[in-house]
Amino acid sequence: MLLPVGGLGMNSTMDDINLIQQAQRHHLVVRELGEEIDLEIGPGDDDPTFASTPLISGSTREPSAEDHDDSKHMVMVSQLSSEDQELSKSQPLKRKKKVVKRWREEWADTYKWAYVDVKEGTARIFCSVCREYGRKHRRNPYGNEGSRNMQMSALEEHNNSLLHKEALRLQMASKDKILVDKPMYVKALMSKTAGTIVEAAVKRDPHEFEFIQCAQEVVHALERVIAKNPHYVNMMERLLEPERMVVFRVPWVDDRGEAHVNRGFRVQFNQTLGPCRGGLRFHPSMNLSIAKFLGFQQTLKCALSPYRLGGAAGGSDFDPKGKSDSEIMRFCQSFMNELYRYLGPDKDLPSEEMGVGAREMGYMFGQYRRLASNVQGSFTGPRIIWSGSSLRTEATGYGLVFFTQLILADMNKELKGLRCVVSGSGKIAMHVLEKLLAFGAIPITVSDSKGYLVDDDGFDYMKISFLRDIKVQHRSLRDYSKTYARSKYYDEAKPWNERCDVAFPCASQNEIDQSDAINLVNSGCRILVEGSNMPCTSEAIDVLRKANVLVAPAIAAGAGGVAAGELELINWSPEEFESKLQEAMKQIYQRTLKAATDFGYQKESPEALVHGAGISAFLAIANGMSDQGCV
């Protein structure tokens, strides 16, 4: 019997060969960070191409000196059965050993999803995400023992297990992301001083892509301010560092009695102008970078609003989709067990964001009231007796349309008859559709995570009501086409190639990339109103600027929700509420244009609103920071 010096015998060698054959039946599927990593079954023994399918793509190499050295470490043992001798002669052991070694190197260095290590004296195949092997998480002994081809099969099932996906989600939420997988786009700034601010932010937080992107867009808008007033450089550097960041674990138990853990975040970005206001987002992609970028955007929105407020944001990488009411309640209560310490009417008042609605806000407020012994309705949420105005959810969507109407009025135009494309199908998008109809516009699209729906006839109130029913029942937008034959649903596509005059991105950050921006320009879009926070990538913004597409930034156009948070403290009638909201949006629009013209931007310039909004918000905060000293 042949034994290597390391102590593995013929059975180990045969297991290596079986493992190679098993691996040939699988294609290693590697996707970008943020997606599931699984094995997919490929061609098997019954496939005629199986014999010619290479294990690892690439040219083969001749046996090296190292391989010959390895063979010298094999010693002959006299106690061999005749059967084992024949088997050892029939198998090209050196060549197989070389292939196994090369395969393992490729496995560890290229695919990243698994690696080989020794556990309790036995070589095992481990999952790179959660550092476990076989079916360990399923507590099934099959796969923990036996040959490596059994382990390979067990690892495949493990990669599909819930616990593996939970581990993958936690890895996504951590800040230790691979920089090369998501290259950062750094703008070329005209001012060297402004460039140093961005460079310092990149050096401090190189992994926080969303926050760096948001910061450099604001710095770009402030270039003339910084050039004219160098002392604002220090103010901007201080502003880019949040006052408080809270990261905590959120353990909860599902309906089957199994324990889970997620990560919670709250970033209280700046309280110079007053107590914080800001949303809570529950989504698997949530991480500290997104919480910081949302908090920074909220700080600027609050500074632009007529009310003196600070900005905050937070949430969790918890996914409420597919969860029961009781599971969501337990999660929300556990989430609030830690967060309540940092909340209060004079500290921080959370509101809804993606994945958080009336149900979640109600559960969280109930736990906050119980822990803080505070019965004051200090959260903002719709359709709950403690939340105030019934128009809270409409405010952001309505405000976007009011802002657009102000832009068009300065051009001696109106919304009536204009084709509008809208992305998303949540609260903001639906209220944008509703108010566009009131102004006589023709909204033609909505979208979800799977694709988009287009109705060339335009949506009417009955169709919008039907869309709401579809969303409430958690059905696909595809079902709309079964009722309205002239509409069409496009899978894995975005609505930006549809002919339009005005675009309202209301889905999520970075939903419009460079190619989408080119499609928008080619589709005739002349105005883009940001409904979601930072919906365009930096490359997309550059395309829109060069094409003279007017961009209404989210920190100005989307500030209706901030205004509503204060207006709802008084029980206005719906008509009075809408009138007050229109007046608040008009004040924001006028402040934005004045700041732009004060620093030399023409009112007709497509960049005027972006620069003016950033300048006005920053100056309000910076002047307060200067008055209050270095705190």
XYZ file of C-alpha atoms in Angstrom:
631
model
C 0.000 0.000 0.000
C 1.328 3.426 -0.929
C 1.411 5.961 1.890
C 2.606 9.565 1.717
C 4.838 10.700 4.526
C 2.004 12.972 5.740
C 0.031 9.855 6.703
C -2.768 9.654 4.064
C -3.190 6.267 2.513
C -4.610 4.660 -0.643
C -8.178 5.370 0.495
C -7.317 9.075 0.684
C -5.832 8.964 -2.817
C -8.922 7.259 -4.210
C -11.098 9.841 -2.445
C -9.119 12.573 -4.206
C -9.877 10.952 -7.555
C -13.564 10.572 -6.701
C -13.629 14.185 -5.635
C -12.262 15.289 -9.011
C -14.901 13.261 -10.835
C -17.595 14.746 -8.636
C -16.283 18.261 -9.275
C -16.446 17.664 -13.037
C -20.221 17.283 -12.697
C -20.479 20.799 -11.273
C -19.901 24.201 -12.788
C -18.589 26.664 -10.287
C -20.871 29.678 -10.435
C -19.418 32.874 -9.016
C -21.456 36.044 -8.928
C -20.696 39.558 -7.759
C -20.706 40.406 -4.072
C -24.266 40.815 -2.880
C -25.734 37.822 -4.729
C -26.084 34.234 -3.600
C -23.192 31.874 -4.298
C -24.358 28.385 -5.198
C -23.307 25.348 -7.182
C -25.265 24.322 -10.243
C -25.347 20.768 -11.511
C -23.656 20.504 -14.900
C -23.108 17.725 -17.442
C -22.968 14.249 -15.921
C -21.802 10.786 -16.989
C -24.708 10.504 -19.426
C -23.578 13.633 -21.252
C -21.514 12.774 -24.352
C -19.383 15.886 -23.796
C -18.483 14.782 -20.271
C -15.303 12.989 -21.220
C -13.937 16.022 -23.048
C -14.980 18.615 -20.451
C -11.880 20.047 -18.731
C -11.869 20.440 -14.981
C -10.364 23.924 -15.021
C -10.224 26.040 -18.145
C -6.700 26.881 -19.247
C -3.744 25.179 -20.835
C -2.303 22.068 -19.267
C 1.273 22.006 -18.031
C 3.944 19.365 -18.059
C 4.856 17.640 -14.807
C 7.257 19.910 -12.931
C 10.241 19.109 -10.791
C 8.089 19.758 -7.787
C 5.728 17.007 -8.899
C 8.622 14.569 -9.268
C 9.839 15.563 -5.813
C 6.415 14.811 -4.443
C 6.594 11.279 -5.825
C 9.809 10.672 -3.916
C 7.917 11.083 -0.663
C 5.904 7.917 -1.398
C 7.122 4.739 0.301
C 6.222 1.129 -0.429
C 4.551 -0.986 2.219
C 4.845 -4.751 1.746
C 1.390 -5.657 3.074
C -0.557 -5.183 -0.159
C -3.374 -7.403 -1.330
C -3.208 -8.476 -4.963
C -6.362 -6.471 -5.610
C -4.806 -3.264 -4.257
C -1.628 -3.876 -6.279
C -3.591 -4.180 -9.519
C -5.547 -1.034 -8.677
C -2.367 0.906 -7.905
C -0.868 -0.143 -11.238
C -3.969 0.815 -13.210
C -4.231 4.348 -11.722
C -1.755 7.083 -12.790
C -1.283 8.261 -9.235
C 1.284 11.005 -9.852
C -0.796 12.658 -12.587
C -3.972 12.537 -10.518
C -2.200 13.954 -7.513
C -0.877 16.809 -9.644
C -4.396 17.613 -10.976
C -5.872 17.568 -7.471
C -3.192 19.928 -6.236
C -3.686 22.311 -9.143
C -7.461 22.156 -8.760
C -7.236 23.054 -5.082
C -5.014 26.029 -5.869
C -7.565 27.276 -8.421
C -10.309 26.618 -5.915
C -8.682 28.698 -3.192
C -7.218 31.523 -5.295
C -9.833 32.035 -8.001
C -13.279 30.924 -6.932
C -13.156 32.071 -3.286
C -16.292 30.168 -2.331
C -14.585 27.168 -0.706
C -11.243 25.953 0.547
C -9.599 22.744 1.837
C -8.352 22.516 5.418
C -7.680 19.850 8.037
C -10.267 19.397 10.782
C -9.504 16.923 13.588
C -6.912 15.178 11.448
C -9.143 14.885 8.360
C -9.044 17.023 5.199
C -12.377 18.851 4.818
C -13.998 21.132 2.262
C -15.032 24.385 3.953
C -17.417 27.179 2.983
C -15.451 30.439 2.660
C -18.332 32.549 3.973
C -19.140 30.919 7.289
C -16.049 28.713 7.708
C -18.047 25.517 8.183
C -17.929 22.297 6.199
C -20.445 19.810 4.818
C -23.921 19.878 6.299
C -22.669 21.103 9.629
C -25.362 23.757 9.967
C -28.077 21.209 9.282
C -26.757 19.000 12.062
C -26.807 16.048 9.729
C -23.860 13.705 10.328
C -23.934 12.535 6.699
C -21.227 14.557 4.995
C -19.313 15.199 8.186
C -17.820 11.743 7.758
C -16.963 9.761 4.662
C -15.118 10.473 1.451
C -14.569 13.920 0.005
C -17.023 13.444 -2.831
C -19.680 13.050 -0.128
C -18.393 16.266 1.410
C -18.640 17.973 -1.988
C -22.286 16.967 -2.292
C -22.933 18.037 1.281
C -21.293 21.411 0.667
C -23.616 22.002 -2.266
C -26.625 21.505 0.008
C -24.967 23.632 2.664
C -24.543 26.522 0.201
C -28.301 26.418 -0.395
C -29.107 26.360 3.308
C -30.693 29.296 5.110
C -27.818 29.642 7.550
C -25.281 29.957 4.736
C -27.363 32.720 3.162
C -27.647 34.441 6.526
C -23.844 34.301 6.804
C -23.531 35.697 3.280
C -25.923 38.538 4.133
C -23.892 39.415 7.237
C -20.742 39.424 5.117
C -22.437 41.868 2.721
C -23.405 44.115 5.618
C -19.877 44.304 6.979
C -17.511 47.027 5.898
C -14.846 44.531 4.853
C -15.832 44.508 1.179
C -13.359 43.835 -1.578
C -12.416 47.157 -3.122
C -11.513 45.744 -6.532
C -14.974 44.223 -6.962
C -16.547 47.695 -6.995
C -14.175 50.329 -8.364
C -14.752 53.826 -7.040
C -15.437 56.632 -9.492
C -13.701 59.816 -8.288
C -14.667 63.032 -10.025
C -12.113 65.459 -11.400
C -12.701 68.668 -9.432
C -11.679 72.106 -10.699
C -10.516 73.276 -7.287
C -7.493 71.606 -5.713
C -8.828 72.525 -2.270
C -12.143 70.779 -2.964
C -10.209 67.772 -4.220
C -8.352 67.445 -0.917
C -11.683 67.182 0.937
C -12.745 64.229 -1.210
C -9.288 62.627 -0.992
C -9.408 62.792 2.800
C -12.871 61.182 2.853
C -11.726 58.389 0.510
C -8.623 57.766 2.610
C -10.636 57.603 5.834
C -13.480 55.391 4.549
C -12.327 53.718 1.304
C -14.946 50.959 1.568
C -17.988 53.264 1.876
C -18.817 53.694 -1.808
C -22.288 55.197 -1.467
C -21.195 57.744 1.113
C -18.095 58.794 -0.872
C -20.229 59.176 -4.005
C -22.714 61.390 -2.151
C -19.954 63.449 -0.531
C -18.137 64.195 -3.766
C -21.359 65.263 -5.500
C -21.964 67.789 -2.703
C -18.334 68.975 -2.744
C -18.617 69.444 -6.518
C -21.686 71.636 -5.966
C -19.757 73.685 -3.375
C -16.594 74.369 -5.396
C -17.306 78.085 -5.874
C -18.245 78.498 -2.200
C -15.004 76.869 -1.043
C -12.919 78.865 -3.538
C -14.473 82.133 -2.320
C -14.355 81.265 1.406
C -11.416 78.956 2.266
C -12.467 78.752 5.935
C -15.425 76.629 4.815
C -12.989 73.788 4.020
C -12.705 72.952 7.707
C -16.489 73.191 8.100
C -17.014 70.702 5.269
C -14.463 68.289 6.711
C -16.256 68.411 10.065
C -19.656 68.037 8.428
C -18.575 64.876 6.609
C -17.957 63.124 9.927
C -21.238 62.085 11.626
C -21.840 63.163 15.196
C -22.849 59.656 16.277
C -22.914 56.204 14.649
C -24.617 53.312 16.412
C -24.149 49.738 15.139
C -25.752 46.893 17.066
C -26.927 43.321 16.713
C -30.622 42.473 16.474
C -31.405 38.889 17.572
C -34.904 37.572 16.877
C -36.777 34.257 16.696
C -38.854 33.138 13.718
C -42.151 31.239 13.813
C -40.328 27.885 13.798
C -38.423 28.802 16.946
C -35.085 29.266 15.147
C -32.871 32.171 16.217
C -31.528 34.707 13.722
C -29.324 37.751 14.042
C -29.211 40.900 11.920
C -27.302 44.140 12.166
C -28.907 47.455 13.109
C -27.694 50.968 12.291
C -28.499 54.539 13.284
C -26.381 57.467 12.122
C -27.223 60.802 13.739
C -25.359 62.878 11.217
C -25.715 66.468 12.360
C -27.821 68.262 14.981
C -26.566 71.809 14.490
C -29.987 73.098 13.437
C -32.117 70.980 15.767
C -33.117 67.426 16.735
C -32.673 64.738 14.098
C -35.302 63.509 11.697
C -34.685 60.602 9.341
C -35.896 57.297 7.984
C -35.376 53.662 8.914
C -34.716 51.243 6.048
C -35.124 47.450 6.286
C -33.399 45.846 3.303
C -30.774 43.069 2.873
C -28.334 45.529 1.244
C -28.375 47.924 4.209
C -24.954 48.714 5.639
C -23.089 51.534 7.375
C -22.131 53.248 4.114
C -25.773 53.476 3.013
C -26.842 54.650 6.478
C -24.223 57.429 6.340
C -25.152 58.551 2.829
C -28.868 58.601 3.703
C -28.099 60.532 6.903
C -25.998 63.084 5.001
C -28.746 63.571 2.407
C -31.331 63.934 5.172
C -29.183 66.558 6.910
C -29.124 68.649 3.728
C -32.876 68.185 3.177
C -33.655 69.350 6.696
C -31.355 72.362 6.285
C -33.262 73.366 3.133
C -36.690 72.996 4.714
C -38.425 75.926 6.457
C -37.951 74.149 9.802
C -34.783 73.927 11.921
C -33.976 70.227 12.062
C -30.979 67.900 11.996
C -30.549 64.794 9.860
C -30.279 61.073 10.643
C -30.838 57.698 8.978
C -30.621 54.033 9.859
C -32.199 50.638 9.564
C -31.156 47.021 9.308
C -30.136 44.347 6.808
C -33.322 42.495 7.806
C -35.559 41.541 4.856
C -39.272 41.893 5.734
C -40.360 40.152 2.508
C -41.851 36.752 3.171
C -41.982 37.268 6.941
C -45.149 36.879 9.002
C -46.610 39.708 11.074
C -45.452 38.031 14.277
C -41.885 37.641 12.957
C -41.769 41.300 11.937
C -43.174 42.311 15.321
C -40.496 40.330 17.177
C -37.764 41.796 14.989
C -39.027 45.385 15.433
C -39.233 44.960 19.191
C -35.707 43.563 19.356
C -34.486 46.391 17.108
C -36.043 48.985 19.424
C -34.611 47.319 22.560
C -31.266 48.867 21.660
C -32.233 51.921 19.618
C -34.670 53.471 22.110
C -31.769 54.859 24.161
C -30.921 57.284 21.371
C -34.443 58.447 20.480
C -36.750 61.113 21.858
C -38.624 64.292 20.893
C -35.518 66.421 21.527
C -33.007 63.884 20.186
C -34.050 61.875 17.158
C -37.422 61.012 15.629
C -37.403 58.135 13.092
C -39.729 57.835 10.116
C -40.467 55.312 7.361
C -38.181 54.412 4.531
C -37.787 51.432 2.224
C -39.166 48.264 3.854
C -40.680 50.195 6.771
C -44.330 51.222 6.751
C -47.226 51.730 9.131
C -47.023 48.196 10.523
C -43.313 48.357 11.342
C -43.537 51.881 12.760
C -46.427 50.818 14.992
C -44.514 47.844 16.399
C -41.409 49.955 17.028
C -43.310 52.797 18.658
C -45.138 50.365 20.951
C -41.842 48.949 22.195
C -40.305 52.432 22.488
C -43.275 53.622 24.588
C -42.954 50.575 26.829
C -39.196 50.987 27.375
C -39.006 54.783 27.590
C -42.282 55.230 29.501
C -43.046 58.026 27.053
C -46.539 58.197 25.592
C -45.817 61.207 23.392
C -46.290 60.361 19.720
C -42.735 61.110 18.672
C -42.500 58.841 15.630
C -43.803 59.773 12.198
C -45.903 57.199 10.390
C -49.174 56.979 8.459
C -52.657 55.843 9.491
C -51.828 55.416 13.183
C -53.596 57.390 15.880
C -50.336 58.658 17.362
C -48.803 59.746 14.052
C -50.717 62.900 13.211
C -51.720 63.862 9.681
C -53.255 61.298 7.338
C -51.337 62.925 4.454
C -47.900 61.999 5.835
C -47.182 59.405 3.129
C -48.433 61.609 0.301
C -46.142 64.508 1.185
C -42.935 63.372 -0.534
C -44.634 62.286 -3.765
C -46.863 65.357 -3.912
C -43.891 67.595 -3.123
C -41.961 66.190 -6.101
C -44.778 67.139 -8.471
C -45.225 70.583 -6.872
C -41.491 71.200 -7.338
C -41.678 70.114 -10.991
C -44.591 72.477 -11.577
C -42.505 75.374 -10.205
C -39.651 74.508 -12.589
C -41.994 74.395 -15.583
C -43.728 77.621 -14.554
C -40.384 79.457 -14.826
C -40.125 78.066 -18.374
C -43.665 79.251 -19.173
C -44.744 75.612 -19.482
C -46.979 73.240 -17.518
C -47.254 69.541 -16.771
C -50.466 69.079 -18.738
C -49.938 66.683 -21.648
C -46.315 65.806 -20.788
C -45.275 62.127 -20.869
C -43.685 61.115 -17.560
C -41.758 57.939 -16.733
C -41.743 56.867 -13.075
C -39.621 54.109 -11.527
C -40.582 52.209 -8.411
C -44.043 51.209 -7.247
C -43.909 52.091 -3.553
C -45.493 54.904 -1.579
C -43.606 57.740 -3.273
C -44.085 56.450 -6.822
C -47.822 55.884 -6.401
C -48.399 59.372 -5.029
C -46.344 60.869 -7.842
C -48.665 59.111 -10.324
C -51.710 60.392 -8.477
C -50.604 64.033 -8.420
C -49.331 63.939 -12.029
C -52.851 62.967 -13.092
C -54.250 65.889 -11.108
C -52.036 68.254 -13.116
C -53.007 66.655 -16.451
C -49.717 64.863 -17.136
C -49.514 61.377 -18.694
C -47.616 58.931 -16.424
C -46.813 55.789 -18.408
C -44.526 53.549 -16.315
C -43.914 51.968 -12.925
C -41.325 49.348 -12.012
C -40.306 46.741 -9.448
C -37.204 44.671 -8.777
C -37.996 42.286 -11.656
C -38.692 44.746 -14.481
C -41.013 47.560 -15.494
C -44.573 48.062 -16.716
C -45.476 50.496 -19.500
C -48.971 51.633 -20.472
C -48.798 53.921 -23.499
C -52.353 55.068 -22.898
C -51.223 56.410 -19.518
C -52.479 55.492 -16.067
C -55.785 56.846 -14.776
C -57.210 56.780 -11.255
C -58.854 53.389 -11.779
C -55.606 51.901 -13.064
C -53.651 53.366 -10.133
C -56.167 51.828 -7.737
C -55.634 48.482 -9.462
C -51.842 48.878 -9.138
C -52.258 49.536 -5.401
C -54.301 46.338 -5.037
C -51.579 44.381 -6.835
C -48.912 45.708 -4.451
C -51.029 45.120 -1.329
C -51.571 41.498 -2.405
C -47.824 41.085 -3.088
C -48.483 40.186 -6.699
C -46.290 40.983 -9.684
C -46.837 44.058 -11.840
C -47.007 41.535 -14.673
C -50.591 40.819 -13.608
C -51.577 44.323 -14.719
C -51.040 43.313 -18.368
C -53.568 40.498 -18.024
C -56.293 43.082 -17.372
C -55.062 45.886 -19.658
C -53.975 44.258 -22.918
C -52.392 47.402 -24.380
C -49.831 47.518 -21.574
C -46.642 45.467 -21.496
C -44.309 44.231 -18.770
C -40.587 43.946 -19.579
C -38.531 41.521 -17.495
C -35.076 42.522 -16.244
C -35.336 45.991 -17.778
C -35.637 49.640 -16.736
C -38.101 52.238 -18.032
C -35.512 54.813 -19.138
C -35.709 53.998 -22.859
C -39.393 54.971 -23.067
C -40.168 58.249 -24.841
C -40.747 60.918 -22.207
C -40.502 64.590 -21.282
C -39.930 64.242 -17.523
C -38.410 61.373 -15.497
C -39.118 60.599 -11.831
C -36.692 57.961 -10.440
C -38.381 56.856 -7.199
C -36.937 53.374 -6.579
C -33.490 53.323 -4.959
C -29.997 54.774 -5.038
C -27.906 54.396 -8.213
C -30.788 52.993 -10.236
C -29.727 55.081 -13.265
C -26.263 54.233 -14.565
C -24.375 55.676 -17.512
C -26.177 53.623 -20.180
C -29.558 54.449 -18.626
C -28.697 58.166 -18.731
C -27.841 57.871 -22.421
C -31.187 56.134 -23.010
C -32.980 58.951 -21.200
C -31.293 61.599 -23.330
C -32.105 59.694 -26.520
C -35.728 59.295 -25.356
C -36.210 63.057 -25.266
C -36.128 63.594 -21.494
C -35.426 67.229 -20.590
C -36.090 67.244 -16.827
C -35.144 64.619 -14.214
C -36.692 64.990 -10.747
C -35.013 62.838 -8.098
C -37.610 61.064 -5.972
C -35.235 58.583 -4.353
C -31.985 59.581 -2.667
C -29.063 59.729 -5.125
C -30.779 57.770 -7.933
C -28.019 58.495 -10.482
C -24.455 57.229 -10.496
C -21.687 59.807 -10.884
C -21.159 58.726 -14.494
C -24.874 59.138 -15.210
C -24.841 62.664 -13.754
C -21.968 63.573 -16.095
C -23.966 62.342 -19.106
C -27.055 64.332 -18.087
C -25.024 67.502 -17.516
C -23.375 67.308 -20.923
C -26.792 66.793 -22.533
C -28.230 69.833 -20.686
C -30.876 67.772 -18.904
C -32.161 69.766 -15.928
C -31.772 67.766 -12.685
C -33.890 68.601 -9.624
C -31.903 67.124 -6.706
C -33.561 64.959 -4.068
C -32.378 67.205 -1.227
C -34.666 69.954 -2.615
C -37.413 68.213 -4.596
C -37.783 65.410 -2.036
C -37.950 67.668 1.013
C -41.747 67.462 1.176
C -41.531 64.614 3.662
C -39.457 66.773 6.034
C -42.007 69.584 5.841
C -44.856 67.149 6.451
C -43.127 65.800 9.552
C -43.591 69.208 11.160
C -46.928 70.109 9.573
C -48.514 66.908 10.848
C -48.046 68.064 14.448
C -51.058 70.294 13.792
C -54.323 68.712 12.682
C -54.752 70.491 9.370
C -57.537 69.548 6.992
C -56.333 67.829 3.781
C -56.854 71.032 1.806
C -54.953 73.144 4.335
C -52.191 70.552 4.543
C -51.709 70.525 0.758
C -51.684 74.319 0.641
C -49.043 74.454 3.395
C -46.975 71.819 1.584
C -47.087 73.804 -1.666
C -45.934 76.904 0.182
C -43.043 74.972 1.801
C -41.913 73.608 -1.593
C -42.080 77.121 -3.081
C -39.830 78.447 -0.302
C -37.323 75.634 -0.901
C -37.335 76.299 -4.668
C -36.772 80.032 -4.200
C -33.956 79.493 -1.668
C -32.288 77.080 -4.063
C -32.393 79.455 -7.039
C -31.220 82.432 -4.960
C -28.161 80.540 -3.676
C -27.294 79.488 -7.236
C -27.537 83.011 -8.660
C -25.583 84.471 -5.713
C -22.607 82.313 -6.732
C -22.794 83.032 -10.440
C -24.959 80.209 -11.800
C -27.515 81.277 -14.378
C -31.123 80.581 -13.496
C -31.590 78.831 -16.861
C -28.566 76.565 -16.332
C -29.452 72.848 -15.988
C -27.000 72.693 -13.053
C -28.479 75.657 -11.168
C -30.772 73.630 -8.917
C -28.103 71.052 -8.007
C -25.546 73.709 -7.070
C -28.087 76.009 -5.436
C -29.548 73.265 -3.223
C -26.128 72.168 -2.007
C -24.951 75.722 -1.399
C -28.073 76.845 0.484
C -28.158 73.761 2.719
C -24.426 73.856 3.457
C -24.368 77.562 4.333
C -27.258 77.141 6.776
C -25.413 74.337 8.575
C -21.945 75.918 8.356
C -23.088 79.216 9.836
C -24.690 77.355 12.738
C -21.530 75.301 13.287
C -19.471 78.516 13.293
C -21.744 80.121 15.909
C -21.696 77.053 18.166
C -17.937 76.550 18.109
C -15.966 73.345 17.701
C -18.364 70.839 19.252
